[in-house]
mmCIF file of C-alpha atoms and ligand atoms in Angstrom:
data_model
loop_
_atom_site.group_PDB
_atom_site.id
_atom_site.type_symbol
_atom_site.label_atom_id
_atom_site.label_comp_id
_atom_site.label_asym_id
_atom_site.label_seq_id
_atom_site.Cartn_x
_atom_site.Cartn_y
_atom_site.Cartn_z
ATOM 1 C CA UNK I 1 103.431 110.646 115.993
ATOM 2 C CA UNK I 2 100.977 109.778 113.290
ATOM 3 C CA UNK I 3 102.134 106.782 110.905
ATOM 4 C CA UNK I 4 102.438 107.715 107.509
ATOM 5 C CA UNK I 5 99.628 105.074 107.178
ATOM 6 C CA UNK I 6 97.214 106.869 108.904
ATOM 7 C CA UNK I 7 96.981 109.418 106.797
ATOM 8 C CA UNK I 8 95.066 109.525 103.984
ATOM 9 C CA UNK I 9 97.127 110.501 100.839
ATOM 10 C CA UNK I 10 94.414 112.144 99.227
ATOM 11 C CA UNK I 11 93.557 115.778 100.141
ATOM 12 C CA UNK I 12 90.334 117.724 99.617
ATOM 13 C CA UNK I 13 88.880 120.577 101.253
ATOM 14 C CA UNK I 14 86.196 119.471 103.386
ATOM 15 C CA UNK I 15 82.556 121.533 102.749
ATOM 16 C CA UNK I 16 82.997 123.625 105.541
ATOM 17 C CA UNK I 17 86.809 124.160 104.422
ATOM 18 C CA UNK I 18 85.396 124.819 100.790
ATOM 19 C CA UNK I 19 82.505 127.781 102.041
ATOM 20 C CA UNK I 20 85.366 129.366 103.843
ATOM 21 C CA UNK I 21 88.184 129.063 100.945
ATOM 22 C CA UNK I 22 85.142 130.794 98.940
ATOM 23 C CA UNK I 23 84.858 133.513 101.560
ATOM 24 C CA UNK I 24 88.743 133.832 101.665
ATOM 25 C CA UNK I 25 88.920 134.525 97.901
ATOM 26 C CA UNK I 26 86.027 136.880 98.400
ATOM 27 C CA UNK I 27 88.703 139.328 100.256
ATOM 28 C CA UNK I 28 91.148 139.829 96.952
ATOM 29 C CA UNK I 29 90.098 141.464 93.590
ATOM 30 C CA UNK I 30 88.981 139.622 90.623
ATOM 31 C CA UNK I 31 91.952 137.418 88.843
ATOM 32 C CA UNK I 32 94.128 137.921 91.832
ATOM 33 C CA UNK I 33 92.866 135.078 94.025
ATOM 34 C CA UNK I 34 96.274 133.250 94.012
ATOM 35 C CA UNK I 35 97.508 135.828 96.585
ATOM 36 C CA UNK I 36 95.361 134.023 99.324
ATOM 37 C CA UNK I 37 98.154 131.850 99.216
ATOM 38 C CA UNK I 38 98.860 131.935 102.699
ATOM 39 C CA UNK I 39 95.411 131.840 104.002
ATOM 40 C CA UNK I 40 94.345 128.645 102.053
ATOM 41 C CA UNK I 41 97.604 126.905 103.419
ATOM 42 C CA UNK I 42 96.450 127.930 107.098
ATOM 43 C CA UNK I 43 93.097 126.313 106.578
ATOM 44 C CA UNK I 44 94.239 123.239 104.634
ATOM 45 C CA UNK I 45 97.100 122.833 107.694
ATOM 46 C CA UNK I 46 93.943 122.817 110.496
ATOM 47 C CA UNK I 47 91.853 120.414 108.214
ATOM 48 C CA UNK I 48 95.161 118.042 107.904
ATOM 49 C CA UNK I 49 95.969 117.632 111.642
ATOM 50 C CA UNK I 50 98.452 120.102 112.204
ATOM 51 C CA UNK I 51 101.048 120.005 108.915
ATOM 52 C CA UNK I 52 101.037 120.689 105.164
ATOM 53 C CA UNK I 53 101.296 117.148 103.330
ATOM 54 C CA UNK I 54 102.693 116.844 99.638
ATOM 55 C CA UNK I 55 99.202 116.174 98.608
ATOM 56 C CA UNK I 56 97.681 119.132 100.290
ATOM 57 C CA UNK I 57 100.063 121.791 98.897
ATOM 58 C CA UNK I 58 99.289 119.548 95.230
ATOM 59 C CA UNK I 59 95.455 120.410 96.126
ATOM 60 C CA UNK I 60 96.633 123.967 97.080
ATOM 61 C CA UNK I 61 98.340 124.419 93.948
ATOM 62 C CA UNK I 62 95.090 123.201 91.722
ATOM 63 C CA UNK I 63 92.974 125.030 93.421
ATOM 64 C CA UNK I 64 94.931 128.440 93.052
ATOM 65 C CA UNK I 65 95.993 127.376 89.791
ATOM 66 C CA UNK I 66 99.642 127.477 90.743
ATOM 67 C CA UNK I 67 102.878 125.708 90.038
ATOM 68 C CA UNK I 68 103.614 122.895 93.092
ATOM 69 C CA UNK I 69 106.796 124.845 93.538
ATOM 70 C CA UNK I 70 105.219 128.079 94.230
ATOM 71 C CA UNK I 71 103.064 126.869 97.019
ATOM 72 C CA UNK I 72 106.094 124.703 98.557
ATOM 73 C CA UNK I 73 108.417 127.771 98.340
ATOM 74 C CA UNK I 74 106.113 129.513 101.018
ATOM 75 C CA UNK I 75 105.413 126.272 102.762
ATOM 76 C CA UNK I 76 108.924 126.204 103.531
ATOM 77 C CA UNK I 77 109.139 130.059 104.450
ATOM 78 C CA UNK I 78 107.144 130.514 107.093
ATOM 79 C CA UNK I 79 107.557 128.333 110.484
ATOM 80 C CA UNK I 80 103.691 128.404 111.111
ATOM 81 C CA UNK I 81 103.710 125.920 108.433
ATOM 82 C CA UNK I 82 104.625 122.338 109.596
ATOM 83 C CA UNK I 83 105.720 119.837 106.139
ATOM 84 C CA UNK I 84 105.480 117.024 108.344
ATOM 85 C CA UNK I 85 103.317 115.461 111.124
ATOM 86 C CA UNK I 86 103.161 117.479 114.183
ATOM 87 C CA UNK I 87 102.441 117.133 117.827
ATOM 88 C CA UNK I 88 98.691 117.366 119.189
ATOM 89 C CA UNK I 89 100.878 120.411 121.406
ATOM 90 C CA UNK I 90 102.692 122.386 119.148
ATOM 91 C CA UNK I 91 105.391 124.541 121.504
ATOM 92 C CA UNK I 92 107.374 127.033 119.852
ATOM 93 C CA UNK I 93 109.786 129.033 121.686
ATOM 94 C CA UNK I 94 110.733 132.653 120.693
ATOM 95 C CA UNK I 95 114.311 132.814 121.051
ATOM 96 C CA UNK I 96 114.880 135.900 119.401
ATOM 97 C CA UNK I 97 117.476 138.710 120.824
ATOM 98 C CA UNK I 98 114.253 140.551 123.650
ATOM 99 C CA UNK I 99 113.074 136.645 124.727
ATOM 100 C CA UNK I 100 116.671 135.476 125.000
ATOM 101 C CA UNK I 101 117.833 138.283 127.082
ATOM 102 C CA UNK I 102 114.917 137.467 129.509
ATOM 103 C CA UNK I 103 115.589 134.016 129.887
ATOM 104 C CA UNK I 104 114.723 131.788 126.915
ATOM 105 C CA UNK I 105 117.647 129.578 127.230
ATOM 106 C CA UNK I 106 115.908 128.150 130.614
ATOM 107 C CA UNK I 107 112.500 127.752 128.718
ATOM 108 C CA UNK I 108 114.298 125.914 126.285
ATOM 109 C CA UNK I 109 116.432 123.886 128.606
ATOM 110 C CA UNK I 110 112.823 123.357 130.871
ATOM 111 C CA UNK I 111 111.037 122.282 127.961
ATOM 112 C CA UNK I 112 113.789 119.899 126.966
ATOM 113 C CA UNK I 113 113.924 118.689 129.842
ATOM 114 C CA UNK I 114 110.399 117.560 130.723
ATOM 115 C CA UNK I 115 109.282 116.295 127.044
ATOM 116 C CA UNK I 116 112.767 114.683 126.770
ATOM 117 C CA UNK I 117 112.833 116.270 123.015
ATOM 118 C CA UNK I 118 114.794 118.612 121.524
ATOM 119 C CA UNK I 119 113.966 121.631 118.912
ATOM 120 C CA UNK I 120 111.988 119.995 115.539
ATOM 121 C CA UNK I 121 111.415 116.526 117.404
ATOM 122 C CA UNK I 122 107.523 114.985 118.797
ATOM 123 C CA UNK I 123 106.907 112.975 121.488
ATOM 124 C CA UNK I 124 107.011 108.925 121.017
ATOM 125 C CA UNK I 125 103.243 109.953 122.240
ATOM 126 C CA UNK I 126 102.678 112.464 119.677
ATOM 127 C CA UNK I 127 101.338 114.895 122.511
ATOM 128 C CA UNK I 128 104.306 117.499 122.063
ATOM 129 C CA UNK I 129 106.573 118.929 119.536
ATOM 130 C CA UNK I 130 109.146 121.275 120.131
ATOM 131 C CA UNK I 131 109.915 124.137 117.626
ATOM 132 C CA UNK I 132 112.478 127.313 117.835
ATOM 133 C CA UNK I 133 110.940 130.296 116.465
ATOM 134 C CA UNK I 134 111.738 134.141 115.804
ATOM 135 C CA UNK I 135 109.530 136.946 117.109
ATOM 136 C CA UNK I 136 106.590 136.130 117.781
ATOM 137 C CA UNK I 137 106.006 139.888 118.017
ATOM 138 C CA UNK I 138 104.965 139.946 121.820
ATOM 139 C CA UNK I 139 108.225 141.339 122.978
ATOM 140 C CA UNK I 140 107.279 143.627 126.017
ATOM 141 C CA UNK I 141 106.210 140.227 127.609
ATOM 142 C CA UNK I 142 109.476 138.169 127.326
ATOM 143 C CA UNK I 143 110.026 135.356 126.878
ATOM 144 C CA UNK I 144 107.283 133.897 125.450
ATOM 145 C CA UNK I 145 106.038 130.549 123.986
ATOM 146 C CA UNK I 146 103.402 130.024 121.266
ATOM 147 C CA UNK I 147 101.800 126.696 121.801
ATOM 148 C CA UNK I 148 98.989 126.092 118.814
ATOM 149 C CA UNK I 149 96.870 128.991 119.020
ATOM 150 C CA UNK I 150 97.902 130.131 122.107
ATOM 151 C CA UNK I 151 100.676 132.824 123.632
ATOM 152 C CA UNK I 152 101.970 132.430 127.212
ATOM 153 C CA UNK I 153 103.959 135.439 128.222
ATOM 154 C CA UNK I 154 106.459 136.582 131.054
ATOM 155 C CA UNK I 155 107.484 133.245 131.374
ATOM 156 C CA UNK I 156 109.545 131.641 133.687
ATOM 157 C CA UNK I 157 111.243 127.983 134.001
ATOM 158 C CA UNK I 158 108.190 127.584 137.033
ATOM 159 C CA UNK I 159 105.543 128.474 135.088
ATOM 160 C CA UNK I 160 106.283 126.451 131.575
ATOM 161 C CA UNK I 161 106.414 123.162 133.947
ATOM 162 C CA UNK I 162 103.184 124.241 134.779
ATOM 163 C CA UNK I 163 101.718 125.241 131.982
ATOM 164 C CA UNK I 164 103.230 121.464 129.994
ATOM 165 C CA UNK I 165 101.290 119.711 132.998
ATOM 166 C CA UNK I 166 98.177 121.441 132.904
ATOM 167 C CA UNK I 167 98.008 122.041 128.990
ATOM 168 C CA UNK I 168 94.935 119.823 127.609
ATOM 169 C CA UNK I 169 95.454 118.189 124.914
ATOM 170 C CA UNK I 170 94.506 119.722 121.664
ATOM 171 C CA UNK I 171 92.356 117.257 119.388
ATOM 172 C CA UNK I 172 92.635 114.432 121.271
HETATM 173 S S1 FES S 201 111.648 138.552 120.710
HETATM 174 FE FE1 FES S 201 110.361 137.024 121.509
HETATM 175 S S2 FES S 201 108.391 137.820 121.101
HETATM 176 FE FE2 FES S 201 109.706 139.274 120.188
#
């Protein structure tokens, strides 16, 4: 897990981060560029290794011209938003009604039992983090497992080992 320490307090969108906020804000009328909300959190997540610090939901909220509380109030909606330091391997396992009739409990238990973490814990390493989430909208292919970017469908106890093992690791 990253040490508080190693993370820089300050928080600015990088130039590559700024073109693209630009581009965002293209997408929404004039005057109504604080609904890219969401979008600008994504991108200032990625830029801040993996999770939303206080002082990039501050930037957030200057550069939308919003209240602090506004932004943290959908921070702390939506679980693709991490408010504090994440694994390099972000696993997040849909254990929603369709996943947990196919077998998420053993996914769970699996992952558990290999990282030796439970849901909302990292690795001492800070290669894993484990994360219970709802639908991740995938449902025909139950259970699945969102890890970062990625899906892995139709899982089975087998095939999460496998997929742990063979992962490589994001960032690194
Ligand atoms: S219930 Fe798991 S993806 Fe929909």
């Amino acid at each position: 897990v990253r040490k508080a320490n190693d993370i820089s307090a300050e928080f600015a969108f990088n130039a590559e981060n700024l073109q693209t906020a630009a581009n965002i804000l293209k997408r929404y009328p004039e005057g109504r560029g604080r609904s890219a909300l969401v979008p600008l959190l994504e991108l200032a997540q990625r830029q801040n290794n993996g999770f939303l610090s206080h002082e990039s939901m501050e930037y957030i909220a200057g550069f939308l011209d919003l209240h602090y509380m506004q932004v943290y109030e959908a921070a702390s909606f939506y679980t693709m938003f991490n408010l504090k330091p994440i694994g390099k391997n972000h696993i997040q396992i849909c254990t929603t009604t369709p996943c947990w009739l196919k077998g998420s409990d053993e996914i769970v238990k699996t992952c558990e039992q290999e990282l030796g973490i439970k849901f909302g814990e990292t690795t001492k390493d800070g290669k894993y983090s484990l994360s219970e989430v709802e639908c991740l909208g995938a449902c025909t292919n139950a259970p699945v497992v969102q890890i970062n970017d990625e899906y892995y469908e139709d899982l089975s106890p087998e095939k999460i080992r496998e997929i742990i093992k063979s992962r490589p690791l994001q960032n690194s």
